[in-house]
XYZ file of C-alpha atoms in Angstrom:
298
model
C 129.121 100.001 93.730
C 126.366 102.372 92.095
C 126.171 106.082 93.138
C 122.569 105.334 94.585
C 124.147 102.850 96.711
C 127.032 104.927 97.770
C 124.903 107.831 98.663
C 122.242 105.575 101.166
C 125.115 103.571 102.448
C 126.727 106.904 103.710
C 123.027 107.725 104.870
C 122.847 104.846 106.872
C 126.326 105.175 108.385
C 125.504 108.625 109.215
C 122.696 107.575 111.336
C 124.658 105.107 113.006
C 122.584 102.440 114.840
C 119.574 104.741 115.586
C 117.917 104.277 112.297
C 114.647 102.759 113.355
C 111.613 104.962 112.743
C 108.549 103.027 112.114
C 105.680 104.011 110.104
C 102.435 102.859 111.364
C 99.787 103.603 109.001
C 96.138 104.169 110.104
C 94.875 103.679 106.404
C 96.221 100.088 105.835
C 94.342 97.007 106.467
C 93.685 95.463 109.806
C 96.077 92.630 109.583
C 98.791 94.935 108.803
C 98.394 97.281 111.573
C 98.161 94.010 114.012
C 101.278 92.817 112.533
C 103.092 95.832 113.631
C 101.287 96.110 117.263
C 103.503 93.350 118.905
C 106.819 94.850 117.617
C 106.334 98.355 119.141
C 104.624 97.253 122.616
C 106.819 98.898 125.299
C 109.557 96.626 126.380
C 110.464 96.109 129.835
C 112.783 98.756 130.595
C 116.693 98.323 131.071
C 117.548 99.918 134.556
C 120.626 102.317 134.928
C 123.951 100.373 134.888
C 121.989 97.122 134.257
C 123.437 94.680 131.872
C 120.130 93.113 131.165
C 119.852 91.548 127.745
C 116.583 90.969 125.657
C 115.072 87.638 125.475
C 116.375 86.150 122.241
C 114.486 83.267 122.139
C 112.282 81.987 119.341
C 109.111 82.338 121.171
C 109.629 86.205 121.708
C 106.782 88.330 120.704
C 108.980 90.183 118.374
C 109.865 86.928 116.569
C 106.401 85.616 116.033
C 105.795 89.417 114.714
C 108.594 88.884 112.247
C 107.911 85.776 111.134
C 104.241 86.621 110.653
C 105.217 89.886 108.608
C 107.648 87.860 106.670
C 105.063 85.076 105.848
C 102.905 87.797 104.535
C 105.538 89.667 102.511
C 106.777 86.392 100.849
C 102.994 85.634 99.808
C 103.225 88.863 97.913
C 101.203 91.400 100.219
C 102.625 94.868 99.308
C 101.862 96.504 102.592
C 103.750 93.672 104.505
C 106.947 93.853 101.944
C 106.983 97.648 102.634
C 106.985 97.115 106.492
C 109.397 93.996 106.239
C 111.762 96.440 104.212
C 111.528 98.834 106.736
C 112.444 96.514 109.537
C 115.286 95.347 107.660
C 116.305 99.385 107.023
C 116.003 99.702 110.930
C 118.207 96.963 111.987
C 120.761 96.821 109.035
C 123.519 98.571 110.875
C 122.681 96.743 114.210
C 122.541 93.234 112.725
C 125.761 93.657 110.715
C 127.526 94.866 113.588
C 126.462 92.480 115.994
C 129.171 91.805 118.812
C 131.117 94.603 117.197
C 132.184 97.846 119.394
C 129.899 99.906 117.564
C 126.738 98.280 119.142
C 128.534 98.346 122.327
C 129.101 101.964 122.151
C 125.452 102.747 121.337
C 124.174 100.722 124.210
C 126.499 102.541 126.544
C 125.435 105.761 125.219
C 121.982 105.288 126.057
C 123.252 103.747 129.417
C 124.779 107.217 130.071
C 121.818 108.794 129.335
C 119.722 106.890 131.502
C 122.074 107.519 134.254
C 121.941 111.045 133.781
C 118.187 111.309 133.535
C 116.808 113.957 135.937
C 113.547 111.862 136.743
C 112.629 108.224 137.054
C 110.121 108.705 134.041
C 112.930 109.848 131.607
C 115.241 107.045 132.708
C 112.313 104.581 132.201
C 111.584 105.988 128.753
C 115.205 105.801 127.630
C 115.267 101.948 129.129
C 112.416 101.312 126.886
C 114.053 102.545 123.614
C 117.295 100.559 124.270
C 115.083 97.361 125.069
C 113.005 98.011 121.970
C 115.704 98.295 119.472
C 117.692 95.417 120.700
C 114.731 92.911 120.847
C 113.523 93.973 117.755
C 116.607 93.800 115.644
C 117.285 90.183 117.185
C 114.289 89.040 116.000
C 114.618 90.404 112.595
C 116.442 87.382 110.607
C 117.334 86.230 113.951
C 120.084 88.751 114.481
C 121.571 87.621 111.429
C 123.484 90.236 108.731
C 120.664 91.641 106.394
C 121.710 92.001 102.884
C 121.326 95.478 101.304
C 119.780 94.351 97.980
C 117.091 92.032 99.947
C 116.032 95.371 101.392
C 115.812 97.329 97.936
C 114.109 94.447 96.234
C 111.340 94.343 98.836
C 110.770 98.241 98.443
C 110.604 97.752 94.940
C 108.118 94.963 95.273
C 106.060 96.678 97.438
C 105.965 99.709 94.996
C 105.077 97.810 92.097
C 102.488 96.009 93.953
C 100.765 99.289 94.537
C 101.965 100.541 97.949
C 102.131 104.216 97.900
C 104.225 104.773 100.812
C 107.062 102.382 99.008
C 106.731 104.174 95.846
C 107.233 107.649 97.383
C 110.355 106.006 99.183
C 111.932 104.247 96.064
C 111.114 107.364 93.660
C 112.777 109.729 95.586
C 115.701 107.900 96.632
C 116.412 106.515 92.839
C 119.380 109.039 92.408
C 119.774 107.069 88.766
C 116.033 108.360 87.523
C 115.690 111.668 89.304
C 112.458 113.053 89.379
C 111.522 116.451 86.925
C 109.413 118.882 88.249
C 106.340 117.429 86.303
C 106.832 114.144 87.573
C 107.370 115.264 90.848
C 103.930 117.247 90.849
C 102.340 114.180 89.912
C 103.805 112.196 92.899
C 102.533 114.943 95.240
C 99.137 114.968 93.795
C 98.875 111.171 94.164
C 99.864 111.407 97.644
C 97.330 114.394 98.221
C 94.555 112.228 96.574
C 95.346 108.925 98.633
C 94.370 110.076 101.599
C 97.061 107.855 103.394
C 98.861 109.647 106.271
C 101.539 107.010 105.899
C 102.644 108.070 102.375
C 102.369 111.697 103.532
C 104.922 110.756 106.322
C 107.106 109.079 103.801
C 106.971 111.963 101.474
C 108.009 114.378 104.346
C 110.851 111.962 105.404
C 112.053 111.823 101.920
C 111.768 115.526 101.090
C 113.577 116.053 104.553
C 116.418 114.409 103.357
C 117.059 116.769 100.453
C 115.842 119.918 102.098
C 113.083 120.615 99.674
C 112.195 119.387 96.347
C 111.559 121.126 92.885
C 107.993 120.457 91.959
C 105.842 122.090 89.049
C 102.970 124.310 89.630
C 100.418 124.504 91.420
C 102.375 122.098 94.078
C 105.445 124.410 94.343
C 104.885 126.080 97.606
C 104.138 122.643 99.040
C 107.672 121.077 98.707
C 109.976 124.238 99.006
C 112.148 125.565 101.706
C 114.049 123.500 104.520
C 110.842 123.160 106.462
C 108.842 121.314 103.859
C 109.662 117.754 105.018
C 108.660 118.435 108.400
C 105.624 119.892 107.401
C 104.342 117.105 105.476
C 104.978 114.902 108.407
C 103.148 116.897 110.796
C 100.284 117.009 108.316
C 100.322 113.712 108.267
C 99.759 113.710 112.001
C 96.894 115.685 111.856
C 95.461 113.263 109.481
C 95.662 110.450 111.460
C 99.307 108.913 111.523
C 100.644 107.883 114.947
C 102.686 110.473 116.252
C 101.862 110.500 120.064
C 104.596 110.824 122.789
C 105.104 107.108 122.657
C 104.794 106.682 118.988
C 107.595 105.484 116.510
C 108.112 109.159 115.053
C 108.359 110.637 118.826
C 110.716 107.874 119.579
C 112.710 108.201 116.745
C 113.277 112.026 117.595
C 114.568 110.959 121.129
C 116.739 108.399 120.039
C 118.189 109.963 116.783
C 117.977 113.811 117.777
C 117.920 113.674 121.702
C 114.514 115.347 121.326
C 113.228 113.418 124.405
C 110.210 113.903 126.789
C 108.706 116.730 124.514
C 105.327 115.322 123.831
C 104.078 114.256 120.437
C 106.022 114.571 117.495
C 104.333 117.857 116.426
C 104.932 119.238 119.952
C 108.587 118.359 119.653
C 108.935 119.903 116.519
C 107.512 123.311 117.495
C 109.264 123.463 120.494
C 112.701 122.958 118.706
C 111.745 125.543 115.985
C 111.920 127.844 119.266
C 109.868 131.355 118.631
C 106.668 131.824 117.333
C 108.107 133.689 114.264
C 110.195 130.569 113.363
C 106.972 128.382 113.695
C 105.036 130.549 111.444
C 106.426 129.409 108.345
C 105.953 125.520 109.354
C 102.034 126.381 110.239
C 101.529 127.936 106.834
C 103.126 125.095 105.028
C 101.144 122.266 106.740
C 98.035 124.555 106.516
C 98.703 124.752 102.728
C 99.206 120.857 102.425
C 95.797 120.247 104.392
C 93.893 122.722 102.117
C 95.489 121.271 98.935
C 93.929 117.684 99.897
C 90.590 116.815 98.479
C 87.636 117.859 100.552
C 86.555 114.441 101.600
C 90.292 113.614 102.554
C 90.681 117.018 104.435
């Protein structure tokens, strides 16, 4: 097993069963945005203590979404290849452990949080979250185990086809060919020039995994420090990435980090920083990123 695969496997394991953050780009073609819509519509909630299970039939909206997405990916559409890779990544652990105690423990954990929710609104939200992940992952390859290399190949194909968010992900997680400072600066410049909020969010997610990134001037301040990744994500939200209270990023904060019922992705981030003094560095870095974008984009 290569060093890259070991690193990514450990990262996936550390996320347990909650790695299902979805990127919903505002700047991609209409057919791509529509492909994601049915997969992210709120599912009927699972009530506290309920043993309700998702509808796993082949006629479910999630199954139709997956089959349409896979058909476009197989036809060579780079954005669809990246979206399919992300679906595989979100559901890899769930599908490979279907029927195992880990999945049951995940569901039981959410159920306990539903039962202890202070309001009916909070309980309903958590029910939607649980139902969403179970339904989506049952639709992805019919709930069958997902091959790691299939996911990586899709990311690589999307990147080679010109999908910038996929190229960002592939480049920054390629441990066998780590970026030099000049190469990293060139990547940041491409992201800034693209006016693609999805690429900005992908860059923030990747930087966040490494706690900053070494980048040559003039982009050094945009990627250094422990808040750099979050700053790129917040900047993406301000550029039009879907970061609302029920968006995939906000849902991920709730499921993965327990930051629930805290508004938009940016509002949740700012609340968790605590004081104005702690928020100030984030604001400065976000503003610096937006100022660095071409005038037409910003």
